[in-house]
GROMACS .gro file of C-alpha atoms in nm:
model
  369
    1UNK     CA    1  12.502   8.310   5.442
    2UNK     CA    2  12.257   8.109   5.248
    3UNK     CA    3  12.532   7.843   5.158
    4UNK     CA    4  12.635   7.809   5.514
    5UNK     CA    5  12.277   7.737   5.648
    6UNK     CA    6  12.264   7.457   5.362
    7UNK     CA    7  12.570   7.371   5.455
    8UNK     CA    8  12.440   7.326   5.851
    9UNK     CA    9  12.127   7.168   5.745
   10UNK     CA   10  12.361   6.876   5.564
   11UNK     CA   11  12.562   6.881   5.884
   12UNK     CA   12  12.225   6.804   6.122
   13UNK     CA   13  12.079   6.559   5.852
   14UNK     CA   14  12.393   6.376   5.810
   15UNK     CA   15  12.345   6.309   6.214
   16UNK     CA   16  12.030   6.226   6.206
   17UNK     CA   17  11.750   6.509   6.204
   18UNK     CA   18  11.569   6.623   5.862
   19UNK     CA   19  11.425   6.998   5.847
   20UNK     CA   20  11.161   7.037   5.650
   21UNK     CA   21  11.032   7.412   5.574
   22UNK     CA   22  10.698   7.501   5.805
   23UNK     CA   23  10.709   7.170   5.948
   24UNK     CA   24  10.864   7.001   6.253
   25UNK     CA   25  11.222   6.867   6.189
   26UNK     CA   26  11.215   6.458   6.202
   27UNK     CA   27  11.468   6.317   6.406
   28UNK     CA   28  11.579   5.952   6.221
   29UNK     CA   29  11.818   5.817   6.490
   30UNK     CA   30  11.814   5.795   6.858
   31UNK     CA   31  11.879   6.139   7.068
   32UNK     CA   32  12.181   6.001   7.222
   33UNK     CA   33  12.353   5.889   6.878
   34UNK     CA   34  12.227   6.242   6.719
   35UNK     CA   35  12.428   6.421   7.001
   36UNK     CA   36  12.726   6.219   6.988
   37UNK     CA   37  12.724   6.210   6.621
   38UNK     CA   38  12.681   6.655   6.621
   39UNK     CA   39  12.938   6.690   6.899
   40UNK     CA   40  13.205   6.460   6.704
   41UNK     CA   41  13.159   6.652   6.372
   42UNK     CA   42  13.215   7.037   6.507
   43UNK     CA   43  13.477   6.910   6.771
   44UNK     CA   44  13.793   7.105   6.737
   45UNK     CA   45  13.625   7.281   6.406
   46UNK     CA   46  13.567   7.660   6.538
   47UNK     CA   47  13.438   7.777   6.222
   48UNK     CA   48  13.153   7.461   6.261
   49UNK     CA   49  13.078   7.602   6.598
   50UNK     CA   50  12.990   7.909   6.474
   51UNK     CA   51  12.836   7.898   6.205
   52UNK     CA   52  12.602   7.617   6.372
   53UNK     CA   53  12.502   7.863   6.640
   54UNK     CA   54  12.435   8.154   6.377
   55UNK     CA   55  12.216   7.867   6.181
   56UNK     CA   56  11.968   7.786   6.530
   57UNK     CA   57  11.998   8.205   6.618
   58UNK     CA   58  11.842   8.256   6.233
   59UNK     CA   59  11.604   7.953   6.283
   60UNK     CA   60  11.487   8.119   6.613
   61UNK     CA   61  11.460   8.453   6.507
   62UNK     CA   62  11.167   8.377   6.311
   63UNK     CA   63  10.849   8.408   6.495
   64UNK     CA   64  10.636   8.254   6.317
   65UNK     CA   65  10.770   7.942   6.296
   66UNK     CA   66  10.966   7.906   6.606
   67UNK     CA   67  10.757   7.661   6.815
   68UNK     CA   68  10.813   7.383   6.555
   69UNK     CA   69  11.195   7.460   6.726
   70UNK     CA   70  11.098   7.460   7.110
   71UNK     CA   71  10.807   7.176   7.092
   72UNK     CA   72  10.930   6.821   7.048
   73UNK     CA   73  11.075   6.660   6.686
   74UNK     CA   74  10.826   6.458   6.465
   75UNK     CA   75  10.859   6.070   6.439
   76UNK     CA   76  10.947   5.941   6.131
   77UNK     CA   77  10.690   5.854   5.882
   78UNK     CA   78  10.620   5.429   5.849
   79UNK     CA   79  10.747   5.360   5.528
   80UNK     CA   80  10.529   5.080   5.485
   81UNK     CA   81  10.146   5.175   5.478
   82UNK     CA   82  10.057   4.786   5.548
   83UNK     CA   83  10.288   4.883   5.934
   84UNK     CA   84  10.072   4.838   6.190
   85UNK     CA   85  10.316   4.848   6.439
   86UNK     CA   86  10.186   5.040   6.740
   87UNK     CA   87  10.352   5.435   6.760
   88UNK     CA   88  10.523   5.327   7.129
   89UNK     CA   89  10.722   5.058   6.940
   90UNK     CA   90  10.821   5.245   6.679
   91UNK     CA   91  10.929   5.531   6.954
   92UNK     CA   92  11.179   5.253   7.084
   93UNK     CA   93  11.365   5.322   6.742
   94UNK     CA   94  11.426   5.701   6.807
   95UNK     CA   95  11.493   5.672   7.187
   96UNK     CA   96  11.361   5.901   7.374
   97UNK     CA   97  11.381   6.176   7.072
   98UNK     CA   98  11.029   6.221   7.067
   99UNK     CA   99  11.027   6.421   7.398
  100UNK     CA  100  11.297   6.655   7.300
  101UNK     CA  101  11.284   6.961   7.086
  102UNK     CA  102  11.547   7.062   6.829
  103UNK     CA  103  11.663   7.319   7.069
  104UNK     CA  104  11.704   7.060   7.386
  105UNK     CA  105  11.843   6.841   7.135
  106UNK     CA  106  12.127   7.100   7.062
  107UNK     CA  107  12.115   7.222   7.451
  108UNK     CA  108  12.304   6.827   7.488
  109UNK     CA  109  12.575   6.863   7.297
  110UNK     CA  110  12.865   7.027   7.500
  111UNK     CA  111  13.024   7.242   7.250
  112UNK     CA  112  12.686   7.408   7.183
  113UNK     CA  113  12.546   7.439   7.483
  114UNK     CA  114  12.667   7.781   7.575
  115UNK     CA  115  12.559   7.934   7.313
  116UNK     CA  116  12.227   7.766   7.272
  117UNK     CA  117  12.137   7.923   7.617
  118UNK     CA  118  12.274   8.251   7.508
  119UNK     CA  119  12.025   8.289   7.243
  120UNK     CA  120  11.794   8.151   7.470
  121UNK     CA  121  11.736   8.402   7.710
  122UNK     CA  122  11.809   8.666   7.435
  123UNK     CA  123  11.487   8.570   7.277
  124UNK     CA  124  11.301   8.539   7.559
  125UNK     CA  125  11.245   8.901   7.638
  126UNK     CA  126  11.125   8.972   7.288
  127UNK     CA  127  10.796   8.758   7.385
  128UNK     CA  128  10.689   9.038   7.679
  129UNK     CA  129  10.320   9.012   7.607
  130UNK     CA  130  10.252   8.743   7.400
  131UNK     CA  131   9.955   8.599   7.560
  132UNK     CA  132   9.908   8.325   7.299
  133UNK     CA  133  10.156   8.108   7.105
  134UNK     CA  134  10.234   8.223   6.758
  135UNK     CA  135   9.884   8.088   6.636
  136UNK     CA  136   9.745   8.351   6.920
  137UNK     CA  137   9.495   8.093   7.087
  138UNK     CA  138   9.354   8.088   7.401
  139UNK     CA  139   9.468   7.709   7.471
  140UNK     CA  140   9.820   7.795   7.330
  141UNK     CA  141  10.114   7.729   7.516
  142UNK     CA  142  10.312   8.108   7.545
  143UNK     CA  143  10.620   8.148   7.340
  144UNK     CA  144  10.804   8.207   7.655
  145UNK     CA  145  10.694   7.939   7.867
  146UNK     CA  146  10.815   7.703   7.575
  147UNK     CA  147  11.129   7.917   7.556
  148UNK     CA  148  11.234   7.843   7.977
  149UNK     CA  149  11.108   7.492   7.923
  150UNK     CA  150  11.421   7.409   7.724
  151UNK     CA  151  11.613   7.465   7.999
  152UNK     CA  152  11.412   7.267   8.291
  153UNK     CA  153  11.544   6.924   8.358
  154UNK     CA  154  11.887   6.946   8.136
  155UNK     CA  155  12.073   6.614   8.257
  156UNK     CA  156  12.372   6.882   8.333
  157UNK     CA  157  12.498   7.222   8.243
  158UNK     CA  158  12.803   7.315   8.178
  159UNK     CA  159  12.790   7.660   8.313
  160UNK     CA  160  12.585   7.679   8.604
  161UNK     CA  161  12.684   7.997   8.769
  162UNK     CA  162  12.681   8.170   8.470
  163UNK     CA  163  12.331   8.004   8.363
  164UNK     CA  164  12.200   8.118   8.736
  165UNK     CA  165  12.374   8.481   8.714
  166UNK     CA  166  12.178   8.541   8.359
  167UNK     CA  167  11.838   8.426   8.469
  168UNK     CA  168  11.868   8.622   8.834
  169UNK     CA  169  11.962   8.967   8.601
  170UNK     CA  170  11.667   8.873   8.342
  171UNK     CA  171  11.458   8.863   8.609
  172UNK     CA  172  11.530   9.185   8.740
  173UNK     CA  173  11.366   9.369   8.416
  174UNK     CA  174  11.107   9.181   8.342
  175UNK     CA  175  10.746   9.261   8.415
  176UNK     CA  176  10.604   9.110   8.668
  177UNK     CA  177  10.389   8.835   8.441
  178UNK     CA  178  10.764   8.723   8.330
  179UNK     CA  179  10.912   8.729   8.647
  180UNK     CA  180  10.634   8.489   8.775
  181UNK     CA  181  10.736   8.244   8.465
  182UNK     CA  182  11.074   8.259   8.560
  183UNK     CA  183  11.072   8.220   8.933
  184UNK     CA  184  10.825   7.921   8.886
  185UNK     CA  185  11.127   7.795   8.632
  186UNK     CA  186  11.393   7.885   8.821
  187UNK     CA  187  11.417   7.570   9.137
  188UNK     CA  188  11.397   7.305   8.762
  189UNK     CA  189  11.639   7.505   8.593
  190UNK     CA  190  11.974   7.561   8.845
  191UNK     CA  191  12.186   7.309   9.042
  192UNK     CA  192  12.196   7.276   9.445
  193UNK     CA  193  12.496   7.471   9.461
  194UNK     CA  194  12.319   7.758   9.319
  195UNK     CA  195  11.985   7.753   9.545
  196UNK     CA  196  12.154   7.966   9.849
  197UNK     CA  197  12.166   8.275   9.646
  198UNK     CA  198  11.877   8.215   9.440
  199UNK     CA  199  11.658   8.223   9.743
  200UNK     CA  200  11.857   8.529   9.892
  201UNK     CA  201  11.738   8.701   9.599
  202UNK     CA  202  11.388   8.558   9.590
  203UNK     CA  203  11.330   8.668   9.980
  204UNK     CA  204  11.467   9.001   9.859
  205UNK     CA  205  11.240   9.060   9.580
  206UNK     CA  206  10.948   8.938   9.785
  207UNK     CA  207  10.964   9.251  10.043
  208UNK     CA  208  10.993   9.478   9.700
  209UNK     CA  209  10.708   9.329   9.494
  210UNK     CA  210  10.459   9.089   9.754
  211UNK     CA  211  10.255   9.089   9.393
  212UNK     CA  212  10.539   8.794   9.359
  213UNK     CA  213  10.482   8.611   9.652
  214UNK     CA  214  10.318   8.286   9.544
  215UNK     CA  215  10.561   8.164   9.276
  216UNK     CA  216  10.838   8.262   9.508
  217UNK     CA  217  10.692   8.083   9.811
  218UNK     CA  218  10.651   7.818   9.576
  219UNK     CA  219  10.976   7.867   9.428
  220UNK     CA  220  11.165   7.842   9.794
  221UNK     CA  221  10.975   7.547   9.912
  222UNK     CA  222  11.159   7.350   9.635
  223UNK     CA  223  11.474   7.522   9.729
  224UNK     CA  224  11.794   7.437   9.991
  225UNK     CA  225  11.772   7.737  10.217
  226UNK     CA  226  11.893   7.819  10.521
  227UNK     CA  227  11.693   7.808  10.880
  228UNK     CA  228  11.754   8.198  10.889
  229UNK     CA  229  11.637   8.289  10.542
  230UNK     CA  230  11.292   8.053  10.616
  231UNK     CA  231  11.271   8.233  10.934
  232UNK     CA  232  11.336   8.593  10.746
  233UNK     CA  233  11.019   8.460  10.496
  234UNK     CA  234  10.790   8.293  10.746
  235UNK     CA  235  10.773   8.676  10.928
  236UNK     CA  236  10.715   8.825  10.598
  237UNK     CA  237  10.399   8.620  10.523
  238UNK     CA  238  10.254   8.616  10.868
  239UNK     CA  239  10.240   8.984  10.813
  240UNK     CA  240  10.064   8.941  10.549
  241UNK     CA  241   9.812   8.702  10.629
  242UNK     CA  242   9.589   8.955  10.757
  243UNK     CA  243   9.566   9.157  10.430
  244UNK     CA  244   9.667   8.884  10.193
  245UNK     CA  245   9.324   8.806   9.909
  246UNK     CA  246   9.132   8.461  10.021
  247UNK     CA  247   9.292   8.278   9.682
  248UNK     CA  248   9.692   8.344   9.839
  249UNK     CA  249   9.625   8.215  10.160
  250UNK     CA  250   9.621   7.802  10.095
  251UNK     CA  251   9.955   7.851   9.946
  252UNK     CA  252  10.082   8.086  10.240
  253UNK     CA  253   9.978   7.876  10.520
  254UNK     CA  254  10.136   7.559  10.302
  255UNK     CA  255  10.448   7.744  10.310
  256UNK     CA  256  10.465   7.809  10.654
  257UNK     CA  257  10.360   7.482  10.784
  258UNK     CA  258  10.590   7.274  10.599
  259UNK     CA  259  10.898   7.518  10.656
  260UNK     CA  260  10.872   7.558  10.964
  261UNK     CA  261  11.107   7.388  11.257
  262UNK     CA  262  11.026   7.162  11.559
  263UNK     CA  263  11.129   7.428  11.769
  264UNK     CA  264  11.002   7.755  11.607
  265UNK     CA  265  10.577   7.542  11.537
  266UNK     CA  266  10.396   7.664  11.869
  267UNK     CA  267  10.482   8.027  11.792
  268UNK     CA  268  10.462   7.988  11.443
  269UNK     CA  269  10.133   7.814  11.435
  270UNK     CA  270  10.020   8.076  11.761
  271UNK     CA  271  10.075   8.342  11.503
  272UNK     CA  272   9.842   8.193  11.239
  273UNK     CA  273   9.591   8.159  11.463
  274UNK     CA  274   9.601   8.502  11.570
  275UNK     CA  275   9.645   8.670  11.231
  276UNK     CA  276   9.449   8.386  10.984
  277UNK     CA  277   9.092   8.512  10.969
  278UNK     CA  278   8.919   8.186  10.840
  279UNK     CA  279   8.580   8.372  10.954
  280UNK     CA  280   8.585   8.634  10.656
  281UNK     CA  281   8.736   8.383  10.420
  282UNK     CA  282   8.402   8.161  10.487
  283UNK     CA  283   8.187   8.437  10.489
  284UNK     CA  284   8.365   8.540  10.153
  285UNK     CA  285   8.296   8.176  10.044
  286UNK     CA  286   7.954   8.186  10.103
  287UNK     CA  287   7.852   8.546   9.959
  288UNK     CA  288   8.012   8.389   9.602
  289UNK     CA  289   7.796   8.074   9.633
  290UNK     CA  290   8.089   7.852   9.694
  291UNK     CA  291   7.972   7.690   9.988
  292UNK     CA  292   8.101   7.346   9.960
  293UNK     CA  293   8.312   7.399   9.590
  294UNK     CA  294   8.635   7.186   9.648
  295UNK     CA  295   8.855   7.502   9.496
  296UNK     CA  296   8.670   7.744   9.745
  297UNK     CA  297   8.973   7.933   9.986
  298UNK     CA  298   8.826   7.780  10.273
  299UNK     CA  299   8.803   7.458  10.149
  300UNK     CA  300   9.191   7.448   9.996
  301UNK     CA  301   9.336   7.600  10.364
  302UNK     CA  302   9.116   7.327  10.536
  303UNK     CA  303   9.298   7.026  10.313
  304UNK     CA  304   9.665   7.244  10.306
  305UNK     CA  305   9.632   7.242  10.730
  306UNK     CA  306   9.526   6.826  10.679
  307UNK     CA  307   9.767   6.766  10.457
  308UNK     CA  308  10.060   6.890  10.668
  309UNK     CA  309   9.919   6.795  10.982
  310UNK     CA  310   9.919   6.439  10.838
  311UNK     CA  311  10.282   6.447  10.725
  312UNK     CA  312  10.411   6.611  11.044
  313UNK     CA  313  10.389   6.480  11.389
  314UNK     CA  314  10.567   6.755  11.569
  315UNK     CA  315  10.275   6.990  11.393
  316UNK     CA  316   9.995   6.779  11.551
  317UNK     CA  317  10.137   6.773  11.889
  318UNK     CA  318  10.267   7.169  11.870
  319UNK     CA  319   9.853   7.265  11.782
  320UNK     CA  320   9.725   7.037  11.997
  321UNK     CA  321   9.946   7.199  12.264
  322UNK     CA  322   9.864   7.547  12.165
  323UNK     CA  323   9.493   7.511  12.182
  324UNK     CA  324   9.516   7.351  12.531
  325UNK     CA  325   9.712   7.584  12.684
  326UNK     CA  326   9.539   7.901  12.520
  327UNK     CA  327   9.287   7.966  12.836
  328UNK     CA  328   9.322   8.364  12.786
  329UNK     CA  329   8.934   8.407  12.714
  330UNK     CA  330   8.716   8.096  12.747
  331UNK     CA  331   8.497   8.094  12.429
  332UNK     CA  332   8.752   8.288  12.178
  333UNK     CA  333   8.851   7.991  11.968
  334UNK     CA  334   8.773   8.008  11.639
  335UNK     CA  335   8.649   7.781  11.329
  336UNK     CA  336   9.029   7.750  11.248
  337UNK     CA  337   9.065   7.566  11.632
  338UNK     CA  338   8.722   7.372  11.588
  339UNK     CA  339   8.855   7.243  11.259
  340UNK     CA  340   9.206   7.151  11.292
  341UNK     CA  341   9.064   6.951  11.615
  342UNK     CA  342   8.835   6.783  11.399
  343UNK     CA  343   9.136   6.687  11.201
  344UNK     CA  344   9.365   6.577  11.489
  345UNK     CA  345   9.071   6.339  11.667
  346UNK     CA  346   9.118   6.095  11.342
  347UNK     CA  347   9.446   6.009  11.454
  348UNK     CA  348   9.450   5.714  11.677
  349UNK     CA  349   9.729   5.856  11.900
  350UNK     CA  350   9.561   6.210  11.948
  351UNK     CA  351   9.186   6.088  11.957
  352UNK     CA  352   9.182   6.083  12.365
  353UNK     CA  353   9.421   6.401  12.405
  354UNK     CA  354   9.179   6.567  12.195
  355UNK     CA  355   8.804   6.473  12.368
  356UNK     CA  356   9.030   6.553  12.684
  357UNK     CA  357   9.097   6.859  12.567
  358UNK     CA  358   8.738   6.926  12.449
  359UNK     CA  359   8.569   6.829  12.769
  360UNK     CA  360   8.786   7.096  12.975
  361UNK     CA  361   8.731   7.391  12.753
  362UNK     CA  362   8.330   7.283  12.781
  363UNK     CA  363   8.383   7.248  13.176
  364UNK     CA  364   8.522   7.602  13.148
  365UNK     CA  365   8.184   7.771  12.949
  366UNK     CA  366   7.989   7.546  13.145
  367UNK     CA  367   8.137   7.678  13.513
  368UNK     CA  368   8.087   8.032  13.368
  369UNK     CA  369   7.831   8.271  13.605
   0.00000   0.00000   0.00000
């Protein structure tokens, strides 16, 4: 065993990266000559594979030291002490090495890959409850955040489905603090032809545990899904405006603003307006002092309705629309009408519609007995 990890270590040196014991490794070459170098030594060699795989699975298994693995590789040292030369240049030597991690490093070559991810997402459970990194501090990044962040932004994988099938059945035993990592993972870790039944599942699990429902709203508004499935969500968290906590909403009413269609804003936007209680979130604001604080609920819906009001025309002229035409009760609109109005009379093509607007509803309370 002992002679086959030197025998690895040799291997990885001879293409380029140095481990040093307790330290980060040093990568000497650039990332793309380190892969191509690996992948050409254990091609067609079997017995190479292996025993490379059991080598990172025994570096890995030690906790204690298995961040220097997961963060990125050291630059070499400058030989010459009278080197000036700024660290940026000297980057330009390694490539872009000095971003990557042993791990991603091996997650590049081909051959490897599989198996990299294998051990992977066999580690990650054994991290349940590790609130800090291994030195346990507050600021530390966790074990298992580092462990999924080897597998964001890969250039390509070679096993997709299988990657996406893994992660999907990790996710369903996990606690619900790893399931949040995950889902927020998940829409930088699989391909496009993955995202339909990624966000089947994700809509699923959101009826089963609404605990989950910001990372997966998040999760689905970077995800291809279909008109149905959005429409299957939207309902979802309209029921749950009502009863949602004052810190979910912004992201809620982002969600359903940007998701939904041309056709299906009035209603959608009718619905807010009936179940959105911006009232009690102000009120709440206030009784907590944060009258005014620019991470206040209030504040953050107020800027999320702005935002996409901004970005969408067919929202602007579908609320506009709505508060016209809602004559049920003179004098019912809310702070939610009176500030997306506000909103809508700085653009130049909706300032008249909207003092139009404004002058009828006071011609209404004014003609009142």
């Amino acid at each position: 065993h002992m002679e086959s990890a030197l025998r690895c270590q040799e291997l990885i040196r001879g293409c380029g990266l140095e481990l040093a014991e307790d330290k980060p490794p040093t990568l000497h070459t650039s990332t793309a000559l380190f892969r191509f170098k690996l992948g050409e030594a254990i091609r067609d060699n079997s017995e190479a594979l292996q025993h490379l795989g059991d080598f990172v699975e025994e570096l890995l298994s030690d906790h204690e030291n298995i961040s220097l693995y997961l963060d990125p590789v050291a630059l070499p040292p400058v030989e010459d002490e009278s080197d000036e030369t700024p660290a940026a240049t000297r980057l330009a030597h390694v490539g872009s090495g000095q971003f990557e991690s042993l791990v991603r490093l091996m997650l590049g070559v081909d051959a490897l890959q599989p198996r990299i991810i294998s051990i992977l997402l066999e580690k990650f459970p054994e991290f349940i409850g590790n609130e800090g990194g291994e030195q346990g501090g507050a600021g530390a990044t966790k074990v298992s955040v580092k462990i999924l962040r080897q597998l964001r932004w890969l250039d390509y994988v070679i096993d997709s489905a299988g990657l996406t099938e893994k992660l999907l059945e990790t996710l369903g035993y996990m606690p619900p603090e790893m399931q949040s990592e995950i889902i927020s993972a998940l829409p930088d870790i699989i391909s496009d032809s993955d995202s339909a039944q990624v966000s089947d599942v994700l809509a699923a699990m959101m009826n089963d545990t609404p605990e989950l429902m910001l990372p997966i709203l998040e999760a689905l508004g970077s995800l291809e899904c279909s008109m149905n499935l959005l429409e299957r969500v939207r309902n979802s968290v309209v029921t749950f405006l009502i009863s949602a906590e004052p810190a979910e909403l912004p992201v809620m009413v982002r969600f359903l603003l940007q998701s939904v269609s041309m056709e299906a804003a009035a209603p959608t936007i009718q619905r807010i307006r009936g179940r959105l209680d911006l009232d009690a979130v102000v009120l709440t604001s206030k009784q907590q002092s944060r009258t005014g604080d620019r991470s206040a609920p209030d504040v953050l819906i107020f800027d999320v309705i702005a935002t996409c009001l901004r970005s969408h025309k067919h929202l602007r002229d579908a609320w506009l629309k709505v508060i016209v035409n809602d004559t049920a009760v003179v004098g019912s609109h809310t702070i939610l009408d009176v500030v997306v109005l506000l909103i809508l009379h700085q653009f130049t093509t909706h300032t008249k519609r909207v003092e139009s607007a404004l002058r009828t509803k006071i011609d209404a309370v004014s003609s009142q007995p």
